Short mmCIF file of C-alpha atoms in Angstrom, two decimals:
data_model
loop_
_atom_site.label_atom_id
_atom_site.label_comp_id
_atom_site.label_asym_id
_atom_site.label_seq_id
_atom_site.Cartn_x
_atom_site.Cartn_y
_atom_site.Cartn_z
CA PHE D 1 -26.15 5.95 -15.29
CA ILE D 2 -24.61 9.18 -16.45
CA PHE D 3 -21.37 7.82 -17.65
CA GLU D 4 -22.83 4.77 -19.47
CA GLU D 5 -24.77 7.24 -21.61
CA ALA D 6 -21.47 9.04 -22.24
CA CYS D 7 -19.92 5.70 -23.31
CA ARG D 8 -22.68 5.22 -25.81
CA ASN D 9 -22.46 8.58 -27.36
CA GLU D 10 -19.16 9.31 -28.95
CA GLU D 11 -19.74 13.01 -28.87
CA GLN D 12 -20.30 12.99 -25.07
CA ALA D 13 -17.43 10.55 -24.52
CA THR D 14 -14.99 13.41 -25.02
CA LYS D 15 -16.78 15.40 -22.25
CA ARG D 16 -14.46 15.98 -19.35
CA VAL D 17 -15.16 13.91 -16.30
CA LYS D 18 -13.69 14.24 -12.76
CA PHE D 19 -11.97 11.21 -11.23
CA LYS D 20 -14.35 11.04 -8.20
CA ASP D 21 -17.43 11.05 -10.42
CA LEU D 22 -16.04 8.33 -12.67
CA ALA D 23 -14.97 6.28 -9.62
CA GLU D 24 -18.35 6.43 -8.07
CA GLU D 25 -19.91 5.38 -11.42
CA TRP D 26 -17.42 2.43 -11.55
CA PHE D 27 -18.13 1.39 -8.01
CA GLU D 28 -21.82 1.26 -8.87
CA LEU D 29 -21.01 -0.79 -11.93
CA VAL D 30 -18.84 -3.36 -10.14
CA GLU D 31 -21.34 -3.69 -7.25
CA THR D 32 -24.19 -4.24 -9.76
CA THR D 33 -22.36 -6.76 -11.89
CA GLN D 34 -20.68 -8.43 -8.98
CA GLU D 35 -17.43 -8.50 -10.89
CA MET D 36 -15.44 -8.26 -7.61
CA LYS D 37 -15.67 -9.77 -4.15
CA ILE D 38 -17.45 -7.48 -1.60
CA SER D 39 -14.17 -7.49 0.46
CA THR D 40 -12.22 -6.11 -2.54
CA ILE D 41 -14.81 -3.38 -3.19
CA GLN D 42 -14.69 -2.46 0.54
CA ARG D 43 -10.83 -2.22 0.37
CA TYR D 44 -11.08 0.04 -2.72
CA LYS D 45 -13.65 2.16 -0.98
CA THR D 46 -11.11 2.63 1.88
CA CYS D 47 -8.39 3.53 -0.66
CA SER D 48 -10.81 5.92 -2.35
CA GLU D 49 -10.86 8.17 0.74
CA ARG D 50 -7.14 9.03 0.41
CA THR D 51 -7.14 8.93 -3.28
CA TYR D 52 -10.06 11.46 -3.71
CA LYS D 53 -8.04 13.95 -1.66
CA VAL D 54 -5.55 14.01 -4.50
CA PHE D 55 -7.30 12.99 -7.66
CA GLY D 56 -11.08 13.54 -6.76
CA ASN D 57 -11.53 16.92 -8.43
CA MET D 58 -9.05 16.34 -11.20
CA TYR D 59 -10.33 15.63 -14.76
CA VAL D 60 -9.49 11.97 -15.68
CA ASP D 61 -7.91 13.04 -18.98
CA ARG D 62 -5.51 15.37 -17.04
CA ILE D 63 -4.18 12.65 -14.67
CA THR D 64 -0.68 11.64 -15.90
CA PHE D 65 1.70 8.81 -15.13
CA ARG D 66 3.85 11.29 -13.24
CA ASP D 67 0.88 12.31 -11.02
CA VAL D 68 0.10 8.75 -10.20
CA GLN D 69 3.77 7.90 -9.50
CA MET D 70 4.14 10.85 -7.18
CA PHE D 71 0.96 9.88 -5.27
CA ILE D 72 2.22 6.31 -4.83
CA LEU D 73 5.65 7.57 -3.66
CA GLY D 74 3.87 9.87 -1.21
CA LEU D 75 2.15 6.95 0.45
CA SER D 76 5.45 5.56 1.52
CA HIS D 77 6.49 8.66 3.45
CA LYS D 78 6.53 8.70 7.21
CA GLY D 79 3.41 9.76 8.94
CA VAL D 80 0.96 8.58 6.24
CA ASN D 81 0.04 5.42 8.16
CA GLN D 82 -1.91 6.78 11.15
CA ARG D 83 -1.60 3.57 13.09
CA THR D 84 2.21 3.12 13.02
CA GLY D 85 3.42 6.64 11.98
CA GLU D 86 5.34 5.15 9.15
CA GLY D 87 4.55 5.09 5.36
CA LEU D 88 2.07 2.69 3.89
CA SER D 89 3.26 -0.82 3.14
CA GLN D 90 4.03 -1.79 -0.37
CA LYS D 91 0.91 -3.94 -0.39
CA SER D 92 -1.30 -0.99 0.64
CA GLN D 93 0.40 1.02 -2.07
CA LYS D 94 -0.50 -1.58 -4.54
CA HIS D 95 -4.15 -1.60 -3.40
CA HIS D 96 -4.29 2.23 -4.10
CA LEU D 97 -2.68 1.76 -7.32
CA THR D 98 -4.94 -0.96 -8.50
CA PHE D 99 -8.05 1.03 -7.46
CA ILE D 100 -6.83 3.99 -9.58
CA SER D 101 -5.83 1.76 -12.45
CA ASP D 102 -9.28 -0.06 -12.51
CA VAL D 103 -11.02 3.28 -12.61
CA MET D 104 -8.69 4.33 -15.52
CA ARG D 105 -9.40 1.07 -17.34
CA TYR D 106 -13.14 1.97 -17.06
CA ALA D 107 -12.29 5.40 -18.54
CA ILE D 108 -10.59 3.76 -21.46
CA LYS D 109 -13.67 1.52 -22.02
CA CYS D 110 -15.76 4.71 -22.03
CA GLY D 111 -13.53 6.39 -24.55
CA ILE D 112 -12.55 9.14 -22.12
CA ILE D 113 -8.85 8.36 -22.33
CA LYS D 114 -6.62 6.24 -24.52
CA VAL D 115 -3.80 5.13 -22.27
CA ASN D 116 -3.87 4.09 -18.63
CA PRO D 117 -1.59 6.43 -16.63
CA CYS D 118 -1.05 3.75 -14.04
CA ASP D 119 0.90 1.44 -16.36
CA ASN D 120 4.36 0.92 -15.18
CA VAL D 121 4.02 2.92 -11.93
CA SER D 122 6.39 1.64 -9.26
CA THR D 123 5.67 1.06 -5.61
CA VAL D 124 8.13 1.47 -2.77
CA LYS D 125 9.41 -1.51 -0.86
CA THR D 126 9.04 -0.98 2.79
CA ILE D 127 10.39 -2.60 5.96
CA LYS D 128 7.74 -4.72 7.65
CA TYR D 129 6.36 -3.39 10.90
CA VAL D 130 7.97 -5.13 13.78
CA SER D 131 5.72 -6.12 16.72
CA GLN D 132 6.03 -4.15 20.01
CA GLY D 133 6.58 -7.48 21.76
CA ILE D 134 10.23 -7.60 20.91
CA SER D 135 11.04 -4.04 21.87
CA TRP D 136 12.44 -5.23 25.13
CA PHE D 137 15.68 -6.18 23.18
CA GLY D 138 16.33 -2.58 22.45
CA ASP D 139 15.25 -1.54 25.97
CA LEU D 140 17.98 -3.84 27.36
CA GLY D 141 20.56 -2.50 24.93
CA ILE D 142 20.74 -5.77 23.05
CA ASP D 143 21.34 -5.59 19.30
CA PHE D 144 18.47 -7.61 17.84
CA ASP D 145 20.54 -8.75 14.72
CA ASN D 146 23.50 -9.83 16.83
CA PHE D 147 21.22 -11.72 19.22
CA PHE D 148 19.70 -13.73 16.31
CA MET D 149 23.09 -14.35 14.78
CA LEU D 150 24.18 -15.74 18.21
CA ILE D 151 21.20 -18.10 18.23
CA ILE D 152 22.04 -19.37 14.67
CA LYS D 153 25.66 -19.89 15.70
CA VAL D 154 24.68 -21.82 18.83
CA GLU D 155 22.12 -23.83 16.87
CA PHE D 156 24.77 -24.52 14.21
CA ILE D 157 27.23 -26.03 16.75
CA GLY D 158 24.46 -27.96 18.40
CA ALA D 159 24.86 -26.43 21.79
CA SER D 160 22.39 -27.03 24.60
CA LYS D 161 20.08 -24.58 26.15
CA HIS D 162 22.50 -24.30 29.10
CA ALA D 163 25.46 -23.69 26.75
CA PHE D 164 23.40 -20.96 24.90
CA ALA D 165 22.62 -19.20 28.20
CA VAL D 166 26.32 -19.14 29.03
CA ILE D 167 27.34 -17.88 25.61
CA PHE D 168 24.55 -15.28 25.73
CA ALA D 169 25.58 -14.03 29.16
CA GLN D 170 29.26 -13.86 28.13
CA HIS D 171 28.40 -12.02 24.95
CA PHE D 172 26.03 -9.51 26.36
CA ALA D 173 27.24 -9.15 29.87
CA PHE D 174 30.39 -7.27 28.82
CA THR D 175 29.22 -5.60 25.66
CA ASN D 176 26.22 -3.65 26.85
CA ASP D 177 25.99 -1.06 29.61
CA LYS D 178 22.65 -2.22 30.76
CA TRP D 179 23.79 -5.91 31.36
#
């Protein structure tokens, strides 16, 4: 263990270490000590692929709060999520942030840095991905929000299914070109 030796030797602890090298050492440590669930380690390894592209060759002592904040903000931009074409969800952003933060906490234990640059980094709230199953509302020219407000109104007055159908037809038959 290269970095454990560095942690034992104060003189070597000040040696500059790249993020990817330290992260790989940290992965080996948490796998050996079984400090984390296997599923958590797998999630972090998935996060590491994207994280290494930005921080992999940076020296740990050179990574700043601003670097981490900009990386997390970048994860929320359109096109980052290859499946949806949107940005990553806030939960995924937090997974990436937690991975980086855990590696940085390890760097603190090793005496490489004194402060975790991930402290107080913010994530971006995102709109949840809506299933393709409801896209037919838009295809028909129906405003999704208005439709559900209509359902709530009908439910509130206690109307029957037949009354709902009549109200629905009246509301949408004359307000949309497609109906």
